[in-house]
Amino acid sequence: MSKTEQTLSIIKPDAVERNLIDEIKKIFLSNNLEIKDSKKIHITKDEAAEFYKVHQSKPFYSDLCAYLSSGPILVMVLEGKNAVALNRELMGATDPKAAGENTIRKLYGISIDKNSVHGSDSLDNAKKEINFFFQN
Ligand code: UDP
Ligand code: MG
């Protein structure tokens, strides 16, 4: 049984900078995901560090935080059946070179770090990540 879920999507600086917001939104909308909330923001490196703190022990952590805070991003709440897994499927693998045909990262990703989009990896993290950016 599939259930309606919400997940967090971020269009990262490399994609915002290349004016890919509408193209990427179209992919979500044409795959039965609704955009329930969205805002364009420019976060600080400290905020990025807080958001990505699960990766704090990784060698790429500092660069990752610098990158996410390097320019405007679009944060969105996506909603639909199996939204968490569906969004991950539409995004494709972390490394655009390994991503499947027609996935967002295959179409638009530049490299493993500039890979155009973020998506929550579990329902639990989706709740935490939505709450991080959208406090009601
Ligand atoms: N990342 C990186 N180098 C790596 C692995 C990951 O720069 O070797 C970055 C990349 O932007 C990725 C983010 O760190 O999207 C978070 O990594 P994760 O493994 O959670 O990948 P994702 O869930 O985004 O596919
Ligand atoms: Mg992840």
PDB file of C-alpha atoms and ligand atoms in Angstrom:
ATOM      1  CA  MET A   1       0.000   0.000   0.000  1.00  0.00           C
ATOM      2  CA  SER A   2       1.401   3.358  -0.971  1.00  0.00           C
ATOM      3  CA  LYS A   3       0.824   6.277   1.339  1.00  0.00           C
ATOM      4  CA  THR A   4       0.888  10.007   0.972  1.00  0.00           C
ATOM      5  CA  GLU A   5       4.119  11.465   2.312  1.00  0.00           C
ATOM      6  CA  GLN A   6       5.985  14.748   2.355  1.00  0.00           C
ATOM      7  CA  THR A   7       9.679  15.087   1.617  1.00  0.00           C
ATOM      8  CA  LEU A   8      12.181  17.924   1.392  1.00  0.00           C
ATOM      9  CA  SER A   9      13.748  18.839  -1.929  1.00  0.00           C
ATOM     10  CA  ILE A  10      16.468  21.423  -2.412  1.00  0.00           C
ATOM     11  CA  ILE A  11      17.516  22.840  -5.751  1.00  0.00           C
ATOM     12  CA  LYS A  12      21.204  23.522  -5.053  1.00  0.00           C
ATOM     13  CA  PRO A  13      23.219  26.615  -6.050  1.00  0.00           C
ATOM     14  CA  ASP A  14      24.607  25.145  -9.289  1.00  0.00           C
ATOM     15  CA  ALA A  15      21.099  24.562 -10.644  1.00  0.00           C
ATOM     16  CA  VAL A  16      19.558  27.820  -9.382  1.00  0.00           C
ATOM     17  CA  GLU A  17      22.467  29.667 -10.994  1.00  0.00           C
ATOM     18  CA  ARG A  18      21.806  27.966 -14.344  1.00  0.00           C
ATOM     19  CA  ASN A  19      18.078  28.874 -14.194  1.00  0.00           C
ATOM     20  CA  LEU A  20      16.972  25.247 -13.928  1.00  0.00           C
ATOM     21  CA  ILE A  21      14.258  25.798 -11.299  1.00  0.00           C
ATOM     22  CA  ASP A  22      11.331  25.530 -13.710  1.00  0.00           C
ATOM     23  CA  GLU A  23      12.767  22.492 -15.533  1.00  0.00           C
ATOM     24  CA  ILE A  24      13.297  20.638 -12.270  1.00  0.00           C
ATOM     25  CA  LYS A  25       9.874  21.623 -10.865  1.00  0.00           C
ATOM     26  CA  LYS A  26       8.292  20.276 -14.081  1.00  0.00           C
ATOM     27  CA  ILE A  27       9.862  16.875 -13.444  1.00  0.00           C
ATOM     28  CA  PHE A  28       8.296  16.718  -9.971  1.00  0.00           C
ATOM     29  CA  LEU A  29       4.895  17.966 -11.134  1.00  0.00           C
ATOM     30  CA  SER A  30       4.730  15.565 -14.071  1.00  0.00           C
ATOM     31  CA  ASN A  31       5.487  12.661 -11.731  1.00  0.00           C
ATOM     32  CA  ASN A  32       2.571  13.201  -9.354  1.00  0.00           C
ATOM     33  CA  LEU A  33       4.412  15.233  -6.760  1.00  0.00           C
ATOM     34  CA  GLU A  34       2.809  18.466  -5.561  1.00  0.00           C
ATOM     35  CA  ILE A  35       4.853  21.422  -4.373  1.00  0.00           C
ATOM     36  CA  LYS A  36       3.142  22.303  -1.086  1.00  0.00           C
ATOM     37  CA  ASP A  37       5.542  25.031  -0.026  1.00  0.00           C
ATOM     38  CA  SER A  38       8.693  26.606  -1.433  1.00  0.00           C
ATOM     39  CA  LYS A  39      11.062  29.478  -0.850  1.00  0.00           C
ATOM     40  CA  LYS A  40      14.273  30.771  -2.333  1.00  0.00           C
ATOM     41  CA  ILE A  41      16.844  31.463   0.361  1.00  0.00           C
ATOM     42  CA  HIS A  42      20.570  31.978   0.794  1.00  0.00           C
ATOM     43  CA  ILE A  43      21.768  30.186   3.928  1.00  0.00           C
ATOM     44  CA  THR A  44      24.919  30.777   5.964  1.00  0.00           C
ATOM     45  CA  LYS A  45      27.727  28.245   6.245  1.00  0.00           C
ATOM     46  CA  ASP A  46      26.692  27.624   9.869  1.00  0.00           C
ATOM     47  CA  GLU A  47      23.133  26.822   8.791  1.00  0.00           C
ATOM     48  CA  ALA A  48      24.451  24.460   6.103  1.00  0.00           C
ATOM     49  CA  ALA A  49      26.663  22.803   8.731  1.00  0.00           C
ATOM     50  CA  GLU A  50      23.616  22.266  10.941  1.00  0.00           C
ATOM     51  CA  PHE A  51      21.527  20.911   8.065  1.00  0.00           C
ATOM     52  CA  TYR A  52      24.248  18.471   6.916  1.00  0.00           C
ATOM     53  CA  LYS A  53      25.508  17.522  10.388  1.00  0.00           C
ATOM     54  CA  VAL A  54      24.948  13.786   9.719  1.00  0.00           C
ATOM     55  CA  HIS A  55      27.936  14.129   7.378  1.00  0.00           C
ATOM     56  CA  GLN A  56      30.193  15.921   9.842  1.00  0.00           C
ATOM     57  CA  SER A  57      32.744  13.108   9.981  1.00  0.00           C
ATOM     58  CA  LYS A  58      33.052  12.871   6.179  1.00  0.00           C
ATOM     59  CA  PRO A  59      36.049  14.298   4.337  1.00  0.00           C
ATOM     60  CA  PHE A  60      33.764  16.340   2.055  1.00  0.00           C
ATOM     61  CA  TYR A  61      31.774  17.964   4.910  1.00  0.00           C
ATOM     62  CA  SER A  62      33.453  21.362   4.948  1.00  0.00           C
ATOM     63  CA  ASP A  63      33.338  21.759   1.148  1.00  0.00           C
ATOM     64  CA  LEU A  64      29.719  20.575   1.137  1.00  0.00           C
ATOM     65  CA  CYS A  65      28.687  23.225   3.682  1.00  0.00           C
ATOM     66  CA  ALA A  66      30.619  25.932   1.832  1.00  0.00           C
ATOM     67  CA  TYR A  67      28.945  24.892  -1.385  1.00  0.00           C
ATOM     68  CA  LEU A  68      25.333  24.801  -0.106  1.00  0.00           C
ATOM     69  CA  SER A  69      25.830  28.289   1.303  1.00  0.00           C
ATOM     70  CA  SER A  70      27.583  29.653  -1.802  1.00  0.00           C
ATOM     71  CA  GLY A  71      24.452  31.022  -3.476  1.00  0.00           C
ATOM     72  CA  PRO A  72      20.654  30.981  -3.469  1.00  0.00           C
ATOM     73  CA  ILE A  73      18.847  27.660  -3.158  1.00  0.00           C
ATOM     74  CA  LEU A  74      15.183  26.707  -3.570  1.00  0.00           C
ATOM     75  CA  VAL A  75      13.785  24.613  -0.726  1.00  0.00           C
ATOM     76  CA  MET A  76      10.509  22.799  -1.385  1.00  0.00           C
ATOM     77  CA  VAL A  77       8.080  20.520   0.403  1.00  0.00           C
ATOM     78  CA  LEU A  78       7.006  17.824  -2.052  1.00  0.00           C
ATOM     79  CA  GLU A  79       3.896  15.746  -1.365  1.00  0.00           C
ATOM     80  CA  GLY A  80       2.556  12.617  -2.993  1.00  0.00           C
ATOM     81  CA  LYS A  81       2.329   8.840  -2.812  1.00  0.00           C
ATOM     82  CA  ASN A  82       5.666   7.435  -1.630  1.00  0.00           C
ATOM     83  CA  ALA A  83       7.130  10.915  -2.027  1.00  0.00           C
ATOM     84  CA  VAL A  84      10.411  10.130  -0.238  1.00  0.00           C
ATOM     85  CA  ALA A  85      11.375   7.198  -2.456  1.00  0.00           C
ATOM     86  CA  LEU A  86       9.847   8.727  -5.585  1.00  0.00           C
ATOM     87  CA  ASN A  87      11.896  11.907  -5.178  1.00  0.00           C
ATOM     88  CA  ARG A  88      15.083   9.861  -4.679  1.00  0.00           C
ATOM     89  CA  GLU A  89      14.247   7.915  -7.837  1.00  0.00           C
ATOM     90  CA  LEU A  90      13.670  11.094  -9.865  1.00  0.00           C
ATOM     91  CA  MET A  91      16.942  12.578  -8.525  1.00  0.00           C
ATOM     92  CA  GLY A  92      19.141   9.600  -9.441  1.00  0.00           C
ATOM     93  CA  ALA A  93      22.440   8.538  -7.877  1.00  0.00           C
ATOM     94  CA  THR A  94      24.579  11.004  -5.887  1.00  0.00           C
ATOM     95  CA  ASP A  95      27.254  10.974  -8.618  1.00  0.00           C
ATOM     96  CA  PRO A  96      25.690  12.230 -11.880  1.00  0.00           C
ATOM     97  CA  LYS A  97      28.002   9.879 -13.805  1.00  0.00           C
ATOM     98  CA  ALA A  98      26.291   6.926 -12.098  1.00  0.00           C
ATOM     99  CA  ALA A  99      22.736   8.335 -12.312  1.00  0.00           C
ATOM    100  CA  GLY A 100      20.119   6.638 -14.504  1.00  0.00           C
ATOM    101  CA  GLU A 101      18.820   8.071 -17.769  1.00  0.00           C
ATOM    102  CA  ASN A 102      16.394  10.986 -17.415  1.00  0.00           C
ATOM    103  CA  THR A 103      17.076  11.482 -13.729  1.00  0.00           C
ATOM    104  CA  ILE A 104      17.602  15.065 -12.566  1.00  0.00           C
ATOM    105  CA  ARG A 105      21.225  14.471 -11.686  1.00  0.00           C
ATOM    106  CA  LYS A 106      21.943  12.748 -15.014  1.00  0.00           C
ATOM    107  CA  LEU A 107      20.260  15.575 -16.929  1.00  0.00           C
ATOM    108  CA  TYR A 108      21.655  18.516 -14.943  1.00  0.00           C
ATOM    109  CA  GLY A 109      24.312  17.453 -12.418  1.00  0.00           C
ATOM    110  CA  ILE A 110      27.825  18.716 -13.045  1.00  0.00           C
ATOM    111  CA  SER A 111      29.785  16.564 -10.586  1.00  0.00           C
ATOM    112  CA  ILE A 112      29.331  14.581  -7.354  1.00  0.00           C
ATOM    113  CA  ASP A 113      29.436  17.792  -5.336  1.00  0.00           C
ATOM    114  CA  LYS A 114      27.521  20.022  -7.770  1.00  0.00           C
ATOM    115  CA  ASN A 115      24.745  17.519  -8.274  1.00  0.00           C
ATOM    116  CA  SER A 116      21.843  19.998  -8.530  1.00  0.00           C
ATOM    117  CA  VAL A 117      19.404  18.574  -5.974  1.00  0.00           C
ATOM    118  CA  HIS A 118      19.022  17.290  -2.426  1.00  0.00           C
ATOM    119  CA  GLY A 119      16.272  14.916  -1.321  1.00  0.00           C
ATOM    120  CA  SER A 120      15.475  13.443   2.100  1.00  0.00           C
ATOM    121  CA  ASP A 121      16.546   9.805   2.377  1.00  0.00           C
ATOM    122  CA  SER A 122      13.864   8.560   4.803  1.00  0.00           C
ATOM    123  CA  LEU A 123      10.468   9.599   6.134  1.00  0.00           C
ATOM    124  CA  ASP A 124      12.013  10.376   9.490  1.00  0.00           C
ATOM    125  CA  ASN A 125      14.687  12.620   7.977  1.00  0.00           C
ATOM    126  CA  ALA A 126      12.067  14.210   5.713  1.00  0.00           C
ATOM    127  CA  LYS A 127      10.134  15.363   8.785  1.00  0.00           C
ATOM    128  CA  LYS A 128      13.271  16.744  10.405  1.00  0.00           C
ATOM    129  CA  GLU A 129      14.436  18.465   7.227  1.00  0.00           C
ATOM    130  CA  ILE A 130      11.036  20.030   6.473  1.00  0.00           C
ATOM    131  CA  ASN A 131      10.935  21.305  10.025  1.00  0.00           C
ATOM    132  CA  PHE A 132      14.446  22.719   9.655  1.00  0.00           C
ATOM    133  CA  PHE A 133      13.365  25.045   6.821  1.00  0.00           C
ATOM    134  CA  PHE A 134       9.619  25.464   7.374  1.00  0.00           C
ATOM    135  CA  GLN A 135       8.506  26.128  10.935  1.00  0.00           C
ATOM    136  CA  ASN A 136       4.777  26.717  11.038  1.00  0.00           C
TER     137      ASN A 136
HETATM  138  N1  UDP B   1      29.038  14.652  -1.623  1.00  0.00           N
HETATM  139  C1  UDP B   1      30.289  15.049  -2.069  1.00  0.00           C
HETATM  140  N2  UDP B   1      31.265  14.086  -2.218  1.00  0.00           N
HETATM  141  C2  UDP B   1      31.040  12.780  -1.959  1.00  0.00           C
HETATM  142  C3  UDP B   1      29.764  12.384  -1.515  1.00  0.00           C
HETATM  143  C4  UDP B   1      28.774  13.344  -1.357  1.00  0.00           C
HETATM  144  O1  UDP B   1      30.521  16.221  -2.328  1.00  0.00           O
HETATM  145  O2  UDP B   1      31.952  11.958  -2.131  1.00  0.00           O
HETATM  146  C5  UDP B   1      28.000  15.672  -1.459  1.00  0.00           C
HETATM  147  C6  UDP B   1      26.963  15.614  -2.563  1.00  0.00           C
HETATM  148  O3  UDP B   1      26.601  16.950  -2.899  1.00  0.00           O
HETATM  149  C7  UDP B   1      25.818  14.899  -1.907  1.00  0.00           C
HETATM  150  C8  UDP B   1      25.908  15.368  -0.467  1.00  0.00           C
HETATM  151  O4  UDP B   1      27.313  15.452  -0.227  1.00  0.00           O
HETATM  152  O5  UDP B   1      24.581  15.231  -2.537  1.00  0.00           O
HETATM  153  C9  UDP B   1      25.285  14.471   0.570  1.00  0.00           C
HETATM  154  O6  UDP B   1      25.795  13.171   0.403  1.00  0.00           O
HETATM  155  P1  UDP B   1      24.843  11.892   0.443  1.00  0.00           P
HETATM  156  O7  UDP B   1      25.707  10.692   0.528  1.00  0.00           O
HETATM  157  O8  UDP B   1      23.809  12.090   1.503  1.00  0.00           O
HETATM  158  O9  UDP B   1      24.176  11.919  -1.010  1.00  0.00           O
HETATM  159  P2  UDP B   1      22.677  12.234  -1.477  1.00  0.00           P
HETATM  160  O10 UDP B   1      21.757  11.785  -0.380  1.00  0.00           O
HETATM  161  O11 UDP B   1      22.607  13.720  -1.723  1.00  0.00           O
HETATM  162  O12 UDP B   1      22.503  11.455  -2.748  1.00  0.00           O
HETATM  163 MG    MG B   2      21.777  12.197   1.646  1.00  0.00          MG
END
